[in-house]
Coordinates of C-alpha atoms in Angstrom, one line a residue:
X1 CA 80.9 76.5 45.2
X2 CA 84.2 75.4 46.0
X3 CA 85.7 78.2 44.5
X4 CA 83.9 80.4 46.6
X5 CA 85.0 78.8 49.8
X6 CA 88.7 78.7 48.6
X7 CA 88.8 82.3 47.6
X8 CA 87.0 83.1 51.0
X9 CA 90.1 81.5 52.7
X10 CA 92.0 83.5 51.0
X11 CA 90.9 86.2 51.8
X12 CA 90.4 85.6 55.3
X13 CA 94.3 84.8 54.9
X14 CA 95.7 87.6 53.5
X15 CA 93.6 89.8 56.0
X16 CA 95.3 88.3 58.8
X17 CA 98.4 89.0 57.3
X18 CA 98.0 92.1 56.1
X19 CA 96.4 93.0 60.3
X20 CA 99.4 91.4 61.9
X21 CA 102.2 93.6 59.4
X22 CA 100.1 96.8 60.4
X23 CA 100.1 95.9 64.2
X24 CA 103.8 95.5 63.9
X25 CA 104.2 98.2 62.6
X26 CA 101.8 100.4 64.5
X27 CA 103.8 99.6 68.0
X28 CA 106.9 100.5 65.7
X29 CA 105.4 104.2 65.1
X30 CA 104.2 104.0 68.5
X31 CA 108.0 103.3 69.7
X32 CA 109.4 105.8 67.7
X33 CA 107.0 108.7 68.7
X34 CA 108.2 107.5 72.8
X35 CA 111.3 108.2 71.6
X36 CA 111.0 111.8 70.0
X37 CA 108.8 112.8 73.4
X38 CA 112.3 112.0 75.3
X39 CA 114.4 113.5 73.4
X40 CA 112.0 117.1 73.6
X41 CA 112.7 116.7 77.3
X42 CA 116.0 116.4 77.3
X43 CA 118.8 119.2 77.9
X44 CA 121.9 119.2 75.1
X45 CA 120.5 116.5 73.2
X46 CA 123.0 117.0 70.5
X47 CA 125.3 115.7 69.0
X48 CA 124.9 112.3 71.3
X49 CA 121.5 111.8 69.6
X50 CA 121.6 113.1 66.4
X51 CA 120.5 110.3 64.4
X52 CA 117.0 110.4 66.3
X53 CA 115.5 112.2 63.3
X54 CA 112.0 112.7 63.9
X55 CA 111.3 113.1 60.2
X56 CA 111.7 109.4 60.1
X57 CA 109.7 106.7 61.8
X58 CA 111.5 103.7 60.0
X59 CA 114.6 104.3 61.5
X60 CA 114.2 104.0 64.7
X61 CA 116.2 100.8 65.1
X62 CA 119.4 102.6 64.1
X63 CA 119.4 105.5 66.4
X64 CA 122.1 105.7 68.7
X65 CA 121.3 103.7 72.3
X66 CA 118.1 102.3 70.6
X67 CA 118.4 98.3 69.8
X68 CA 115.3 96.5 68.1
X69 CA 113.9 92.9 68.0
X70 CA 111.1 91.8 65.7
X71 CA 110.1 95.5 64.9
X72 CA 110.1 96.9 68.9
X73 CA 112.4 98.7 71.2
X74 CA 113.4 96.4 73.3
X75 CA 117.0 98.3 74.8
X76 CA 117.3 102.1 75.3
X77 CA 120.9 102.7 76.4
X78 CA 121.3 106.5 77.8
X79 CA 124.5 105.8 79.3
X80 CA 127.0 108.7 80.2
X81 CA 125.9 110.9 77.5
X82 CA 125.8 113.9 79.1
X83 CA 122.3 114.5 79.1
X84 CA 119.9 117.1 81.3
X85 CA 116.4 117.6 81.7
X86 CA 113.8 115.1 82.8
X87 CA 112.3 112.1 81.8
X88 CA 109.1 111.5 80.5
X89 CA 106.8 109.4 81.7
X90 CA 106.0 108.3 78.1
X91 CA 109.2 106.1 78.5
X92 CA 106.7 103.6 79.5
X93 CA 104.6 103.2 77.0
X94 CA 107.9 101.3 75.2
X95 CA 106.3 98.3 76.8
X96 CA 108.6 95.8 74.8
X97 CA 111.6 97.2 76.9
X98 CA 114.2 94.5 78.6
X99 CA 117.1 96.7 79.1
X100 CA 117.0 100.6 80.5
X101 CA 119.9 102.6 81.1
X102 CA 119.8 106.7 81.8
X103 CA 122.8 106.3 84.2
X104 CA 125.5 108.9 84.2
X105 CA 123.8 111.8 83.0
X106 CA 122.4 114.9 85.0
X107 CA 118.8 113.8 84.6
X108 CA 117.0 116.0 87.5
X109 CA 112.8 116.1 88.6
X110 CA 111.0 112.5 89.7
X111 CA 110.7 109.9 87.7
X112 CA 108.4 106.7 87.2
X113 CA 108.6 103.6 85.5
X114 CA 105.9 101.3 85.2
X115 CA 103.9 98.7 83.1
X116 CA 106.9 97.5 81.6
X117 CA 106.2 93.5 82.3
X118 CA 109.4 92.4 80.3
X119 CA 111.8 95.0 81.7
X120 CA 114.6 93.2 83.9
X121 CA 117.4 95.5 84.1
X122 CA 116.6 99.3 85.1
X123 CA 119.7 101.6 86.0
X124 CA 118.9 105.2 86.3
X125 CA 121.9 105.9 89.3
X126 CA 125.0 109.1 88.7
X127 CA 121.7 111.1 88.0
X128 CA 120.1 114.3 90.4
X129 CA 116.2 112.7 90.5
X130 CA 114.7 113.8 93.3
X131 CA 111.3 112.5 95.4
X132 CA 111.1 109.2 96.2
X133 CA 110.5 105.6 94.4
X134 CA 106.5 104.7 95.2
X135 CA 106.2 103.2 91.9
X136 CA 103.9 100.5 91.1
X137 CA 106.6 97.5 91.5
X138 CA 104.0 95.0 90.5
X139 CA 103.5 96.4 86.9
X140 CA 107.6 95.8 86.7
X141 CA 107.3 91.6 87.3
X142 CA 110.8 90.3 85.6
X143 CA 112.9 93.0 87.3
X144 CA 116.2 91.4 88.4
X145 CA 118.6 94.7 88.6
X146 CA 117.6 97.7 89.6
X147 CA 120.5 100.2 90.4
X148 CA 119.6 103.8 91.3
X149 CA 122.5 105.1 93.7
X150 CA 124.2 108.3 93.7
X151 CA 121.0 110.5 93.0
X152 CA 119.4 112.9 95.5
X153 CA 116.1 110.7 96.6
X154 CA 115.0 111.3 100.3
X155 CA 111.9 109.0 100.9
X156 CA 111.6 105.6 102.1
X157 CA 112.2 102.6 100.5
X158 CA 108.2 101.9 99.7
X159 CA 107.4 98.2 100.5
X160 CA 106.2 97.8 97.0
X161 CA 109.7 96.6 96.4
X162 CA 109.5 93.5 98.1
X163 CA 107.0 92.5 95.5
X164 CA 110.1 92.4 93.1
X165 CA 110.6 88.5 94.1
X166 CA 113.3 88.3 90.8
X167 CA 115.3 91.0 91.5
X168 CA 119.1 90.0 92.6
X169 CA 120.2 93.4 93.5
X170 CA 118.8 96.4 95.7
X171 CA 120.3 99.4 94.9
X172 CA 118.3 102.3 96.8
X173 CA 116.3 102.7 99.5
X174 CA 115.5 103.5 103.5
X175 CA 117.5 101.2 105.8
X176 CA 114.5 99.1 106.8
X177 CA 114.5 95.4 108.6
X178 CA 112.4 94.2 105.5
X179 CA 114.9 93.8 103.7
X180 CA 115.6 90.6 104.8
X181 CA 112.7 89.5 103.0
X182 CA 114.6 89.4 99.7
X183 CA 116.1 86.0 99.8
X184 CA 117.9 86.7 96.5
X185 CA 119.9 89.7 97.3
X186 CA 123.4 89.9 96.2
X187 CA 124.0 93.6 96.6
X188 CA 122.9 96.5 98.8
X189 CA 124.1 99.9 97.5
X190 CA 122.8 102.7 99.6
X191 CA 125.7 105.1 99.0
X192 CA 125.5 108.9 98.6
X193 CA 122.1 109.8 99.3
X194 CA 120.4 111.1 102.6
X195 CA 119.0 107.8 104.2
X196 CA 118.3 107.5 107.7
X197 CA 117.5 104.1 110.4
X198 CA 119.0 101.6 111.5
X199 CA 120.1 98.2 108.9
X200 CA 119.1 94.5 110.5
X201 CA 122.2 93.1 112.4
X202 CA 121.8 90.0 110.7
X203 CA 122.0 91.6 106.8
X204 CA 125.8 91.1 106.6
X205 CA 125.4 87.5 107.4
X206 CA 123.1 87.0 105.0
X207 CA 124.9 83.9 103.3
X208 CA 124.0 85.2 98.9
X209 CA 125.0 88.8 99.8
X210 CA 128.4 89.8 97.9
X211 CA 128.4 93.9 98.9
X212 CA 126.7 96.0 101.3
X213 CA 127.9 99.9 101.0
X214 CA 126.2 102.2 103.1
X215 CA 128.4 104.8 102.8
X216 CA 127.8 108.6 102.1
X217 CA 124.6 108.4 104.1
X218 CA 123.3 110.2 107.1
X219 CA 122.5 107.3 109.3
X220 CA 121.2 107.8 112.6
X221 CA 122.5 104.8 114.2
X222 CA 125.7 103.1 113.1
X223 CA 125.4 99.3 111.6
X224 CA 127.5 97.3 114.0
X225 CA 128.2 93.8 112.0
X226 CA 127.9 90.4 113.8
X227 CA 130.8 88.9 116.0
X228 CA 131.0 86.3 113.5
X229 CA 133.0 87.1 110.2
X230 CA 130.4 88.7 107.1
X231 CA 130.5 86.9 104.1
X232 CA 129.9 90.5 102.4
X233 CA 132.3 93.2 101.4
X234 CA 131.0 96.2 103.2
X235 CA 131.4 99.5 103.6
X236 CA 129.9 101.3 106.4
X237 CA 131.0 104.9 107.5
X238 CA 132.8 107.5 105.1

């Protein structure tokens, strides 16, 4: 009898191991057929991302931009690679992701990013996406940085955004009074799109703010700073 309960924990045991090895690596398939979607949207993928051979799922952690923790994505680094194309929206089903960078490519079409609750830097700016940025900010909880300047979005700024409470930086956007409710921000990068409005008199006083650029807009209405002295850098008119 008590060999029966003994080898009954056993096996019980060895099932859970042998479950949790094939969940791993199920999300580590799951990661690596993300990836191979990408790269079948993307312009001149070659040679920058050779070593993404889709004949082989296990090595996903040694392609090029691609860094792994515990058997997931968690960093896909795109930077200045020269890429075209779009991007998928199946670059958010790597929902391990902490670090995202497409900057510096010519990356055109919308683009989304969502349900990615452990993703806290995003930088997707020296692109051409178009449309605007209503994304569903609440799916994206632990954002802190989130550049996306020098694209060619011409929507508002949606007031999802403000539900980013983390985020330290706001890179993109219409020029809207609301943004004094981000008592974290440190920099305001508007620069080289086709925003419009009018920017709060008080932003350049706002005493955590490092840089405010504005420039290479079409702003109605010119920001006039405060008679007192700003405690940002900024740059207004170009």
């Amino acid at each position: 009898m008590v060999f029966c309960i003994l080898l009954s924990l056993f096996s019980l045991f060895t099932s859970a191991i042998s479950s949790s090895v094939f969940v791993s690596a199920f999300s580590l398939v799951n990661d690596f057929h993300v990836l191979v979607s990408l790269k079948q949207g993307f312009l001149s993928p070659e040679p920058a991302l050779t070593s993404w051979n889709s004949s082989n799922p296990s090595s996903v952690c040694s392609w090029a931009g691609v860094l792994c923790s515990q058997d997931r994505v968690v960093s896909l680094d795109l930077t200045d690679l020269d890429l075209g194309g779009s991007v998928s929206a199946q670059v958010s089903r790597l929902d391990m992701l902490t670090y995202l960078s497409l900057a510096g490519n010519n990356f055109r079409g919308g683009i989304e990013i969502a349900n990615l609750s452990s993703l806290q830097s995003l930088n997707i700016s020296h692109n051409q996406f178009t449309g605007g940025l209503d994304w569903n900010y609440s799916s994206l909880p632990s954002l802190l940085v989130f550049d996306a300047y020098d694209n060619n979005f011409t929507a508002l700024l949606p007031l999802g955004v403000l539900t980013l409470e983390k985020l330290k930086n706001k890179l993109h956007g219409s020029i809207l009074d609301r943004v004094a409710d981000w008592p974290n921000l440190e920099i305001l990068q508007l620069w080289d799109n086709n925003f419009t409005g009018v920017i709060a008199h008080y932003l350049g006083q706002k005493k955590k703010l490092e840089i405010l650029d504005l420039s290479f807009n079409k702003l109605t209405a010119s920001f006039q700073p405060p008679s007192a002295k700003p405690t940002a850098s900024m740059y207004i008119q170009k």
